[in-house]
PDB file of C-alpha atoms and ligand atoms in Angstrom:
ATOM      1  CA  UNK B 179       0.000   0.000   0.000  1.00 98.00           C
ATOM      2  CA  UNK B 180       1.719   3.623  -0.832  1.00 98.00           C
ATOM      3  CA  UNK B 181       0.884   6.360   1.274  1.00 98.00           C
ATOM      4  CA  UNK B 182       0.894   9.772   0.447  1.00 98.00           C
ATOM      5  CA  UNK B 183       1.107  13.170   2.429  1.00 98.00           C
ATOM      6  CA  UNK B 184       2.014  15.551  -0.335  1.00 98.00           C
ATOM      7  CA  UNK B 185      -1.792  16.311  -2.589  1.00 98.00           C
ATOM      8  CA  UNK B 186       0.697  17.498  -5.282  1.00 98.00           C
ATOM      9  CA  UNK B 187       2.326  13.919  -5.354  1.00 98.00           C
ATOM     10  CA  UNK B 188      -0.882  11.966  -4.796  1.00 98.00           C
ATOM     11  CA  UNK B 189      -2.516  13.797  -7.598  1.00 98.00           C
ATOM     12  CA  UNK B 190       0.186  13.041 -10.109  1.00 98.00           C
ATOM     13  CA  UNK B 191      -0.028   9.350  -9.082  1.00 98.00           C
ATOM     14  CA  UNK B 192      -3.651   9.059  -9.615  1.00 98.00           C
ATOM     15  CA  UNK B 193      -3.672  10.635 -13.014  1.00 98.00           C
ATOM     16  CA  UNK B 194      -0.969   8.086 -13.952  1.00 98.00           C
ATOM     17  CA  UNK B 195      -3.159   5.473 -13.101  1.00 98.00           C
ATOM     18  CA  UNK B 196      -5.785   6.553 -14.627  1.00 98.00           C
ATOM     19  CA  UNK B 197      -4.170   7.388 -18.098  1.00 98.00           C
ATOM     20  CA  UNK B 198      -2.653   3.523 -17.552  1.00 98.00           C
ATOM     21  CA  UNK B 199      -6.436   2.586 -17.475  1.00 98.00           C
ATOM     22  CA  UNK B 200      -7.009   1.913 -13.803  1.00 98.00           C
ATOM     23  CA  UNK B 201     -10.298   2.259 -12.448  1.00 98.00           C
ATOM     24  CA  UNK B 202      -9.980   4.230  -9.309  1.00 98.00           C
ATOM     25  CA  UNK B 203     -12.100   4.917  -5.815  1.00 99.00           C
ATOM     26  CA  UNK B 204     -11.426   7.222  -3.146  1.00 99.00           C
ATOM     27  CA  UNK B 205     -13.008   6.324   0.294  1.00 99.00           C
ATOM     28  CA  UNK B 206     -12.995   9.946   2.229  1.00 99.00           C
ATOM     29  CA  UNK B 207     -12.694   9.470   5.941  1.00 98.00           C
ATOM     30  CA  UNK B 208     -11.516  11.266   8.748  1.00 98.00           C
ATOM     31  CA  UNK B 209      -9.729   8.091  10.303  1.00 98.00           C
ATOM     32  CA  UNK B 210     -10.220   6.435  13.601  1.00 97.00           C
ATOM     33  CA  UNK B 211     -11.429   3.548  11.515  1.00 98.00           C
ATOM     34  CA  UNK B 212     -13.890   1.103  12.235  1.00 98.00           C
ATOM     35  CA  UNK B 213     -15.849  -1.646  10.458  1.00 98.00           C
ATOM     36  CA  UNK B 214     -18.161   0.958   9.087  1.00 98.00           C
ATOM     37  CA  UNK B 215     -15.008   2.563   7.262  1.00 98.00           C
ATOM     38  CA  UNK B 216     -14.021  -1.199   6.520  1.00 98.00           C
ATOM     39  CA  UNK B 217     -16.990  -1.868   4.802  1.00 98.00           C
ATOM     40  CA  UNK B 218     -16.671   1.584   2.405  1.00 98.00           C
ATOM     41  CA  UNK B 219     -13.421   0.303   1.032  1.00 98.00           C
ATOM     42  CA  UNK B 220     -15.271  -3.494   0.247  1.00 98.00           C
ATOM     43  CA  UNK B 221     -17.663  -1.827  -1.433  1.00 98.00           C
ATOM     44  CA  UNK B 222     -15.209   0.176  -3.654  1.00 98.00           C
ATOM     45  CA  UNK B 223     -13.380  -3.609  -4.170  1.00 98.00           C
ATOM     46  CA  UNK B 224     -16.760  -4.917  -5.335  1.00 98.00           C
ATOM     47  CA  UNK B 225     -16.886  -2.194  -7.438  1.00 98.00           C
ATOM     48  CA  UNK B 226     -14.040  -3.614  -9.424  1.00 98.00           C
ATOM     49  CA  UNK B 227     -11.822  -0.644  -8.227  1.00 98.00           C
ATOM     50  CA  UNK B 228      -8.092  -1.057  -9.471  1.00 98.00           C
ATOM     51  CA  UNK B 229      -6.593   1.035  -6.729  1.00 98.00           C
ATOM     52  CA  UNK B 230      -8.635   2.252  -3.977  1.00 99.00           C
ATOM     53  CA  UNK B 231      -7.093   5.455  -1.995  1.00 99.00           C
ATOM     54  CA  UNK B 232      -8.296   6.076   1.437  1.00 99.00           C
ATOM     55  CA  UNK B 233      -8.256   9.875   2.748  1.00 99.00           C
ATOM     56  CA  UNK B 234      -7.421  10.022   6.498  1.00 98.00           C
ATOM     57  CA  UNK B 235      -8.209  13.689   7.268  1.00 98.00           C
ATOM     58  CA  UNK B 236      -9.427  15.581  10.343  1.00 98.00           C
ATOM     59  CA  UNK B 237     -10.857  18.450   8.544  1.00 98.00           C
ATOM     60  CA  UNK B 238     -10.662  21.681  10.635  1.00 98.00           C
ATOM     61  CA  UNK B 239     -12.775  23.522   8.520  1.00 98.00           C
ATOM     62  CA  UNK B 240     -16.222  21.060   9.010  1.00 98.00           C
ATOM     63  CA  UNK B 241     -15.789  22.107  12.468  1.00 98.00           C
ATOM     64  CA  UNK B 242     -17.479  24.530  14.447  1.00 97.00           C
ATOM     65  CA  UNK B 243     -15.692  26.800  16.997  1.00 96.00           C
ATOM     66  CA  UNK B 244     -17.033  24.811  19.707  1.00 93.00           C
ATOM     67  CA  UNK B 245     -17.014  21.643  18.431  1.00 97.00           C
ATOM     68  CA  UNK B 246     -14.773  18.465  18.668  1.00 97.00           C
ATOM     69  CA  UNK B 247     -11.637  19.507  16.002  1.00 98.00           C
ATOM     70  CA  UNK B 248      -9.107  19.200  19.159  1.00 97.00           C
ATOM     71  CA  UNK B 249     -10.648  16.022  20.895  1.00 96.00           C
ATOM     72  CA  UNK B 250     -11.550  13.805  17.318  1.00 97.00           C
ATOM     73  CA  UNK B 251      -9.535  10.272  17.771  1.00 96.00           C
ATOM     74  CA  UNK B 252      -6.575  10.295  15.273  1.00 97.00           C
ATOM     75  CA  UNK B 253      -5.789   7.030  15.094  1.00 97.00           C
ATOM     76  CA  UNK B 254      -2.836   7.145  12.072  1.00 96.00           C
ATOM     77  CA  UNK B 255      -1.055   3.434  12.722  1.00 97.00           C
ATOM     78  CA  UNK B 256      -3.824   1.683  13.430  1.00 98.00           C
ATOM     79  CA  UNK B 257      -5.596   3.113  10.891  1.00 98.00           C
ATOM     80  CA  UNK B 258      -3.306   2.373   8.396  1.00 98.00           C
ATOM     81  CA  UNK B 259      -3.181  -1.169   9.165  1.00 98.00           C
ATOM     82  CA  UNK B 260      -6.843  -1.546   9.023  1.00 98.00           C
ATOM     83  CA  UNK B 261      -6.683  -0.277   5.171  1.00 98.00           C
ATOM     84  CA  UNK B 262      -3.678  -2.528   3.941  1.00 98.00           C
ATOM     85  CA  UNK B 263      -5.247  -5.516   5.472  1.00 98.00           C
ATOM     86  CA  UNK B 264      -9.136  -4.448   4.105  1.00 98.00           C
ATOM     87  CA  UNK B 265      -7.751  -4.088   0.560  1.00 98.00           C
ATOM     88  CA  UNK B 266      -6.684  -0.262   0.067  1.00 98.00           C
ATOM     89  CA  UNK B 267      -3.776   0.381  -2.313  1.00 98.00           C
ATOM     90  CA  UNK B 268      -3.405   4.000  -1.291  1.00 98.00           C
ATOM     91  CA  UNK B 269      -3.975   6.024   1.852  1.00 98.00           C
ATOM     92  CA  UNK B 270      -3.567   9.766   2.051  1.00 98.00           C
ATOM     93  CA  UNK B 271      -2.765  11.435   5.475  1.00 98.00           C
ATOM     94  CA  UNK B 272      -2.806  15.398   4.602  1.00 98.00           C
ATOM     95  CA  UNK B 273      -1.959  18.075   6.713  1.00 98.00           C
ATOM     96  CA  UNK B 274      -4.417  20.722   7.449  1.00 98.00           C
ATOM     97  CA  UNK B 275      -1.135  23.417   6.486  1.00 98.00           C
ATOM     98  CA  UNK B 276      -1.123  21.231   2.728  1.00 97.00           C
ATOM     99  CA  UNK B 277      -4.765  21.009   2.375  1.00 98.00           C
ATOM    100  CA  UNK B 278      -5.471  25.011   3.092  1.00 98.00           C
ATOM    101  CA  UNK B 279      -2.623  26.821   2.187  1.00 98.00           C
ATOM    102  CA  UNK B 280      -1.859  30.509   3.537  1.00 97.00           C
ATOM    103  CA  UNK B 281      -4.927  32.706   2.306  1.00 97.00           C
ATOM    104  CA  UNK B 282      -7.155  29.699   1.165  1.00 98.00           C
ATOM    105  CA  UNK B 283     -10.581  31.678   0.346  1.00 98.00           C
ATOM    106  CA  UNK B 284     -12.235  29.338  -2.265  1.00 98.00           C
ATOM    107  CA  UNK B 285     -15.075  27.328  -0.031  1.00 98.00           C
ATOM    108  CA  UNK B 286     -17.977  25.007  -1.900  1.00 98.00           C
ATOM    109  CA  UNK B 287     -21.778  25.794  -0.571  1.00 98.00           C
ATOM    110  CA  UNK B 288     -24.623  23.456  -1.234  1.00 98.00           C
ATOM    111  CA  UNK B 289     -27.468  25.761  -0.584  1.00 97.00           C
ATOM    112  CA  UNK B 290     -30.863  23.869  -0.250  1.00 97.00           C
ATOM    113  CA  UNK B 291     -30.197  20.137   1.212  1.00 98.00           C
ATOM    114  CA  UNK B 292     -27.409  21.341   3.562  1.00 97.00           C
ATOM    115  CA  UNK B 293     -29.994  24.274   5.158  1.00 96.00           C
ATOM    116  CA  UNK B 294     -31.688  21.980   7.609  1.00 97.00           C
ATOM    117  CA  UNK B 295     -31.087  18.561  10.117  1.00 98.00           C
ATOM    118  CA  UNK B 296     -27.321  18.929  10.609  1.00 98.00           C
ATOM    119  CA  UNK B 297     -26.871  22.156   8.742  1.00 98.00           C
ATOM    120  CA  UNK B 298     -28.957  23.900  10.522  1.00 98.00           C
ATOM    121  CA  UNK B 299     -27.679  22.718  13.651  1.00 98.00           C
ATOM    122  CA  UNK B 300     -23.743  22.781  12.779  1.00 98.00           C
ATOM    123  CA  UNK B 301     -23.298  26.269  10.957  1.00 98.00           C
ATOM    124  CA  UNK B 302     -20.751  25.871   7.856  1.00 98.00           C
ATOM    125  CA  UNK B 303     -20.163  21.933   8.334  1.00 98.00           C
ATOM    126  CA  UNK B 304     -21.706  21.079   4.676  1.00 98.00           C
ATOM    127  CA  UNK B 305     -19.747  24.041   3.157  1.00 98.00           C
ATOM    128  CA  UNK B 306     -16.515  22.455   4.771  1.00 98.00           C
ATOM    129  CA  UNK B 307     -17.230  18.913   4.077  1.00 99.00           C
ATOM    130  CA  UNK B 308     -18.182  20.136   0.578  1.00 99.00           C
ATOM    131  CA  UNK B 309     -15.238  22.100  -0.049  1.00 99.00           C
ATOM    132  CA  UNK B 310     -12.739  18.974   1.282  1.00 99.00           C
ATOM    133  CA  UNK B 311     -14.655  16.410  -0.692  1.00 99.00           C
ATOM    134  CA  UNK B 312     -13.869  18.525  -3.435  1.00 99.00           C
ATOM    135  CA  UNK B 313     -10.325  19.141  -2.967  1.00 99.00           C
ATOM    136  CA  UNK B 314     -10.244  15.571  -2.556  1.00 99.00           C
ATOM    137  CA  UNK B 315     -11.739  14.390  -6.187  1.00 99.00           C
ATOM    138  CA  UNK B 316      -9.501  16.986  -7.824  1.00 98.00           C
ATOM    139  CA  UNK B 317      -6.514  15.389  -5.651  1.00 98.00           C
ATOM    140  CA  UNK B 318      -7.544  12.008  -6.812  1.00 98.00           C
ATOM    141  CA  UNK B 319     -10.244  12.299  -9.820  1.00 98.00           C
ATOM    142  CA  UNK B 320     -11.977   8.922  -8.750  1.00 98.00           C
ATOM    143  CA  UNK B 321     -14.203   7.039 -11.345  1.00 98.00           C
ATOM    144  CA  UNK B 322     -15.898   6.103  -8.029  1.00 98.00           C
ATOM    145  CA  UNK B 323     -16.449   7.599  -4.452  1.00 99.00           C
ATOM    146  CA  UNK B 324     -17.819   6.203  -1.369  1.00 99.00           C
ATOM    147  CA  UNK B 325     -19.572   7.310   1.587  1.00 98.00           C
ATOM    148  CA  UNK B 326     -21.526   5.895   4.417  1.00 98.00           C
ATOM    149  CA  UNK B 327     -25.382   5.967   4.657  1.00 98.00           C
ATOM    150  CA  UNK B 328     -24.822   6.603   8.180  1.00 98.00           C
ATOM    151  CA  UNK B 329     -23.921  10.087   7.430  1.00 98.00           C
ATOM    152  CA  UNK B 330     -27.412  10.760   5.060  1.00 98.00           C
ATOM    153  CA  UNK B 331     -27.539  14.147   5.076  1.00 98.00           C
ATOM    154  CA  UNK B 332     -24.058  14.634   3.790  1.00 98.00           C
ATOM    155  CA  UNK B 333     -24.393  11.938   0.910  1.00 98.00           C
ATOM    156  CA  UNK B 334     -27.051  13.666  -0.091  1.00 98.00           C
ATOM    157  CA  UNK B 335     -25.078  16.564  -0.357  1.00 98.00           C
ATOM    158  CA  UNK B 336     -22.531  15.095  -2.113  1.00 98.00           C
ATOM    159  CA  UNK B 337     -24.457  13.877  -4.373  1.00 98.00           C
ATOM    160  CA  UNK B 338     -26.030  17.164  -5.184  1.00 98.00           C
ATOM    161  CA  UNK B 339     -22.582  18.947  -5.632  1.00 98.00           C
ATOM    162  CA  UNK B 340     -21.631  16.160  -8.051  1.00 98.00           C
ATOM    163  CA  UNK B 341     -24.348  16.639 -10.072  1.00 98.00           C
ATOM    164  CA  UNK B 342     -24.375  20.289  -9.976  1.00 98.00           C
ATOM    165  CA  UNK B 343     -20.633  20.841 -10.505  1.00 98.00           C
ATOM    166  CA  UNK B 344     -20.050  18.066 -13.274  1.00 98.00           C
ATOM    167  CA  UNK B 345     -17.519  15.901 -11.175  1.00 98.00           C
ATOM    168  CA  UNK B 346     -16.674  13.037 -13.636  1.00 98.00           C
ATOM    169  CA  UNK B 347     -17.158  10.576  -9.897  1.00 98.00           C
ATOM    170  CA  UNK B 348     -19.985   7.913  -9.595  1.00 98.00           C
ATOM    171  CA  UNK B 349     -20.976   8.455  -6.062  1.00 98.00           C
ATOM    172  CA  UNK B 350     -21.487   5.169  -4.052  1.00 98.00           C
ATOM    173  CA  UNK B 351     -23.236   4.943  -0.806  1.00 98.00           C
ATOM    174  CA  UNK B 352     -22.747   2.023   1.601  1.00 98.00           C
ATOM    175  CA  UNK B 353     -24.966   1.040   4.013  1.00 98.00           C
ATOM    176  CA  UNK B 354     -24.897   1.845   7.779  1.00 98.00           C
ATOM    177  CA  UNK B 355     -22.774  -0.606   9.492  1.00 98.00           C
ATOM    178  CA  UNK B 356     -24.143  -1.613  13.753  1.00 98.00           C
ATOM    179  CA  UNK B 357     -22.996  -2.911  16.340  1.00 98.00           C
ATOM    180  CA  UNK B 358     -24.423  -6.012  16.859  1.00 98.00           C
ATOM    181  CA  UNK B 359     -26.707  -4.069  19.496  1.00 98.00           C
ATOM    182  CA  UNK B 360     -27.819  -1.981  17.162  1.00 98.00           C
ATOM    183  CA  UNK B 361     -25.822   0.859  18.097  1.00 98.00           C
ATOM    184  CA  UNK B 362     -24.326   2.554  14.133  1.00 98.00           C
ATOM    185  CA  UNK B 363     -20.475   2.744  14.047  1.00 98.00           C
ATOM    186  CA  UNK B 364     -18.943   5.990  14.547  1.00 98.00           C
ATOM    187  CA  UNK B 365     -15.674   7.249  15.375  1.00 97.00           C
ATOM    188  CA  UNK B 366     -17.651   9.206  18.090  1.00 97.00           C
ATOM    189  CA  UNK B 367     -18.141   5.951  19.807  1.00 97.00           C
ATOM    190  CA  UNK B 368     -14.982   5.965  20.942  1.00 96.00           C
ATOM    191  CA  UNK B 369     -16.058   9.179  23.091  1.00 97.00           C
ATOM    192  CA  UNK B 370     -18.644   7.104  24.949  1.00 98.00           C
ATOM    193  CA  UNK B 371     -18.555   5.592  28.424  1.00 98.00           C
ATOM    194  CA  UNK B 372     -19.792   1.731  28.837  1.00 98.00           C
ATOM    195  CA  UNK B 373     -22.879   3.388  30.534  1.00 98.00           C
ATOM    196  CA  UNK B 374     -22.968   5.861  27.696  1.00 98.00           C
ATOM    197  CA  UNK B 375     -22.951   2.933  24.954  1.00 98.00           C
ATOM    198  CA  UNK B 376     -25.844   1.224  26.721  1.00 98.00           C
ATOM    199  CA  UNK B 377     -28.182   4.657  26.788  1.00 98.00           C
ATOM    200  CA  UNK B 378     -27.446   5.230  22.908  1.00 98.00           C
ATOM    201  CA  UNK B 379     -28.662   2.153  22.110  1.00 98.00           C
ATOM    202  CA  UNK B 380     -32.309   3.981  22.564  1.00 98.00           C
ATOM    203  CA  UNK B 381     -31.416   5.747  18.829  1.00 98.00           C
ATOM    204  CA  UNK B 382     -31.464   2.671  17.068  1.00 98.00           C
ATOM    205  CA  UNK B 383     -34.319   1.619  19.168  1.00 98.00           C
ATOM    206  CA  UNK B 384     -36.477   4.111  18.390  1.00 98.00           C
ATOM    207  CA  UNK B 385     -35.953   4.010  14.624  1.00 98.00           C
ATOM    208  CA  UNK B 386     -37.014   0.040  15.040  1.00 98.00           C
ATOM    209  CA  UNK B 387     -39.695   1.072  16.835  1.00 98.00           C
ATOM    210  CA  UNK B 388     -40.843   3.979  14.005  1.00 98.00           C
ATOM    211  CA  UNK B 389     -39.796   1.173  11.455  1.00 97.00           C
ATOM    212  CA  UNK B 390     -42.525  -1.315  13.228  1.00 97.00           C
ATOM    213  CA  UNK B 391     -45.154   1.081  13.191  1.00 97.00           C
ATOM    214  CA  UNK B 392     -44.997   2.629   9.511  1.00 96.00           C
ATOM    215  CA  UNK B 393     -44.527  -1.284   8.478  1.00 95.00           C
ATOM    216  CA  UNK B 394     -48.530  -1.536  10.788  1.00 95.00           C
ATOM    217  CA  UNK B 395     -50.358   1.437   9.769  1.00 92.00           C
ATOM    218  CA  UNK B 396     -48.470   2.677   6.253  1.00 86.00           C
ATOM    219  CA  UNK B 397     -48.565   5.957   6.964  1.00 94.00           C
ATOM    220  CA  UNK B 398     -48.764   8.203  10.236  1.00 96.00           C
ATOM    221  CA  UNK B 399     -48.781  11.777  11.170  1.00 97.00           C
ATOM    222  CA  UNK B 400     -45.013  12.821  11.687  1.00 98.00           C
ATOM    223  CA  UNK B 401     -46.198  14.960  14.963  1.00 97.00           C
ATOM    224  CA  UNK B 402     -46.928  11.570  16.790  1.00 96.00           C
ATOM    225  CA  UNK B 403     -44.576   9.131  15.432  1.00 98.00           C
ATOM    226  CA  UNK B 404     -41.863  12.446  16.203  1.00 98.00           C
ATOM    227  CA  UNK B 405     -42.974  12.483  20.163  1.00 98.00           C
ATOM    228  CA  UNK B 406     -42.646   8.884  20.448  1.00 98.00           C
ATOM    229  CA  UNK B 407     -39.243   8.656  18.819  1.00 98.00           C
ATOM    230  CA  UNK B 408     -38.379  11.471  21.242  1.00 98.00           C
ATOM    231  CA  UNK B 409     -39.701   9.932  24.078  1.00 98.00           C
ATOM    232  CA  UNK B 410     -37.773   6.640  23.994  1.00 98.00           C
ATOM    233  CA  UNK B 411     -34.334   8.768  23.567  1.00 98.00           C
ATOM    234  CA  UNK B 412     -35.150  11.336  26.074  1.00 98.00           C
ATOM    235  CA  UNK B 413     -36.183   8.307  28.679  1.00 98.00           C
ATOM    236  CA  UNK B 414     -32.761   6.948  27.953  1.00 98.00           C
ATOM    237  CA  UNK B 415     -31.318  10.246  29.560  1.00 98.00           C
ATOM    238  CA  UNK B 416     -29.972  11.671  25.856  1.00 98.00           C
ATOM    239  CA  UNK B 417     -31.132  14.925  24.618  1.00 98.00           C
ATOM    240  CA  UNK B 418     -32.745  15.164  20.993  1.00 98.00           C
ATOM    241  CA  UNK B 419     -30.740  17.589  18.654  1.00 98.00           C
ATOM    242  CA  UNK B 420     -33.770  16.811  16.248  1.00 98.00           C
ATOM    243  CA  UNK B 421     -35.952  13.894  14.945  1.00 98.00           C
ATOM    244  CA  UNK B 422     -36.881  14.970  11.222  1.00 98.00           C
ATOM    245  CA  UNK B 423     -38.749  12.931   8.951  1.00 98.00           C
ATOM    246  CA  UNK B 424     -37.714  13.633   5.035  1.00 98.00           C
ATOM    247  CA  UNK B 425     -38.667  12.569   1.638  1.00 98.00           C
ATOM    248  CA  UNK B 426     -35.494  10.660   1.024  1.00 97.00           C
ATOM    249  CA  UNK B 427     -34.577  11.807  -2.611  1.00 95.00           C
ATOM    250  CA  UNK B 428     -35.302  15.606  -1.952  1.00 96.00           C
ATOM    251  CA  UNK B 429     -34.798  15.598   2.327  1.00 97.00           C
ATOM    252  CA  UNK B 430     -37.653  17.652   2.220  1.00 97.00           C
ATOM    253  CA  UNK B 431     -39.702  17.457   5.535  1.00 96.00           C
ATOM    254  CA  UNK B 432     -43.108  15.517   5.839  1.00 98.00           C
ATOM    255  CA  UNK B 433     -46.345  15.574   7.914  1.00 96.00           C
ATOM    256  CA  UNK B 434     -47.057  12.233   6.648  1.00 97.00           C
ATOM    257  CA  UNK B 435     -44.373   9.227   7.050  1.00 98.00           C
ATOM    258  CA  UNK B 436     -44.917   6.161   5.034  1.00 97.00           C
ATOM    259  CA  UNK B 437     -42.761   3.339   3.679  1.00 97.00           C
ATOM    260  CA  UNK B 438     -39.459   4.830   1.452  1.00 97.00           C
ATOM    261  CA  UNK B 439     -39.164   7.767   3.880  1.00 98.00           C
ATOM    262  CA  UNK B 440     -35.945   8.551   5.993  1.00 98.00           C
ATOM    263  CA  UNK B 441     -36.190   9.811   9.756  1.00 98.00           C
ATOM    264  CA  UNK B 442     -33.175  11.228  10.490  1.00 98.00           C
ATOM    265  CA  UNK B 443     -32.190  12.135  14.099  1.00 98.00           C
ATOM    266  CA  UNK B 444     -29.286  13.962  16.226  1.00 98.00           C
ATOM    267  CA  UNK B 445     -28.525  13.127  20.052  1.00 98.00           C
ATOM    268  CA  UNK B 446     -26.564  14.359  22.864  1.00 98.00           C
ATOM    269  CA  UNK B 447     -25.408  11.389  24.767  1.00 98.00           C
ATOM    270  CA  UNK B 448     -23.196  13.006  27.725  1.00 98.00           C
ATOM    271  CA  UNK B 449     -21.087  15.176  25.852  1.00 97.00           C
ATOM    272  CA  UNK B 450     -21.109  13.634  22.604  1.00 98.00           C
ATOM    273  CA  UNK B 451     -23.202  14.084  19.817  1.00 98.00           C
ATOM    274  CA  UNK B 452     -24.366  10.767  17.615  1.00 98.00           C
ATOM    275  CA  UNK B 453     -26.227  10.942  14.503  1.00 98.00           C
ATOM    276  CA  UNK B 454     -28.461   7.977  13.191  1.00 98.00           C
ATOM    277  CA  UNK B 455     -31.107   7.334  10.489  1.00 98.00           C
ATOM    278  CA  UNK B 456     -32.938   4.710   8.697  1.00 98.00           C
ATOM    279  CA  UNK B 457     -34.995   4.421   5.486  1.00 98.00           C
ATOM    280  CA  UNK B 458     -38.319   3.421   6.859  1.00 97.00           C
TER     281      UNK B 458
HETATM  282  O1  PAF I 727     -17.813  11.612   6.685  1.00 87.33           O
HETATM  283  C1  PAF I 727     -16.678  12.023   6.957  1.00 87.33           C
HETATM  284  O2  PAF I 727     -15.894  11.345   7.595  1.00 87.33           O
HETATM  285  C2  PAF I 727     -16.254  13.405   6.506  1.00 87.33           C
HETATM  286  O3  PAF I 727     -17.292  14.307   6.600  1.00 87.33           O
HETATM  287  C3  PAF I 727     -15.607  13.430   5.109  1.00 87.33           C
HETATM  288  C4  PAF I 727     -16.587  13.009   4.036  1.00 87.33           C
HETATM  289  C5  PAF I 727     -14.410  12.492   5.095  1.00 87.33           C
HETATM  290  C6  PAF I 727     -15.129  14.825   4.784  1.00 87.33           C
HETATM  291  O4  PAF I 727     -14.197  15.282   5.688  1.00 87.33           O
END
């Protein structure tokens, strides 16, 4: 596996693989890998991918002033382990100083599916995460790119500036990956307590639980189905960031969930703040 620090250097390796015919995929992470992160590179294998890079980058500029930039688990050995033996020929470990150079003052904005759920509540994350992803496809110029489900909101988005900026990249999204209790693999995990772990278990409860009810009655008012989503992960001690139900092509917000729908929700367990969502 080569590993690259330099984007200049990267970038003229990936265009020589391309002009030699290779099919390539970038897998954009921010490291402290886990079997979610796993599974994005076996789906880029699947994909017939010839070399597959994998971006290891803590992106400062996704990050709010008060957010966890500082804290976020950087995990560089282990993580670079974890890609050799899942099947990555390439892993990129930037700097933040060769990623945003002295006066850097070109930024990407998605303006319509980035405005609510995590956009609304993280101010300038989806211009950041739009601007990196960016950086990185120029960087790499992928036939293929793939994300995590987990992480809806910002496919979405991703999807949208593809489309809307003519990136030559087919974007790929992978399923969530959980825990075997349920609980979706994040690299926030690794912020939890035991106790914690146990009490955010009610997020992928509560999805179940909207899952089982849409499956009984087809469609339901959002306002109830929202209360007793909130419910179950307020009486687990968390504290809802939101609980939005969305049409899951547009993200626009319902009244009315039925089957095909998304309900995508935001936590505070403790300190730490866990997304989750699930196509109902
Ligand atoms: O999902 C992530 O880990 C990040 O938002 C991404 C896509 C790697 C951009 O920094």
């Amino acid at each position: 596996m080569k590993k690259f620090f330099d984007p200049i250097k990267l970038q003229k390796w990936s265009n020589e693989q391309r002009l030699a015919g290779k099919k390539i995929a970038l897998v954009p992470t921010m490291g402290a890998l886990h079997d979610g992160h796993i599974s994005l590179i076996k789906a880029a294998k699947k994909k017939g991918a010839d070399e597959i890079i994998v971006s290891i980058f803590v992106n400062p500029v996704q990050f709010g002033p008060n957010e966890d930039y500082d804290a976020y688990p950087r995990t560089e050995k282990e993580d670079a382990k974890k890609c050799s033996e899942a099947g990555a020929t390439a892993i990129f470990f930037p700097t933040p100083q060769n990623m945003y150079l002295e006066n850097h003052s070109v930024y990407v904005n998605e303006e319509i599916l980035s405005s609510g759920f995590c956009g609304a509540k993280r101010p300038g994350h989806f211009r950041g995460v739009c601007t990196v992803v960016a950086k990185l496809f120029n960087i790499t110029h992928p036939h293929i790119a793939v994300f995590g489900q987990k992480d809806f909101q910002q496919a979405a988005v991703i999807c949208q500036m593809v489309r809307d900026l003519n990136f030559d990249t087919k974007i790929i999204i992978a399923p969530i990956v959980r825990e075997k209790s349920g609980l979706a693999m994040s690299s926030r995990n690794n912020y939890l307590s035991p106790e914690e772990r146990e009490k955010a278990l009610c997020l992928s409860k509560s999805l179940q639980c909207a899952k089982t009810i849409i499956a009984e009655k087809k469609e339901i008012s959002w306002k109830s189905l929202k209360t007793k989503i909130s419910a179950i992960i307020e009486k687990a001690g968390l504290k809802v960031d939101y609980v939005e139900a969305a049409n899951a092509k547009t993200l626009t917000p319902l009244m009315k969930v039925k089957k095909g729908d998304v309900i995508l929700l935001a936590a505070f367990c403790g300190k730490t703040r866990l997304i989750d969502n699930a196509i109902m």
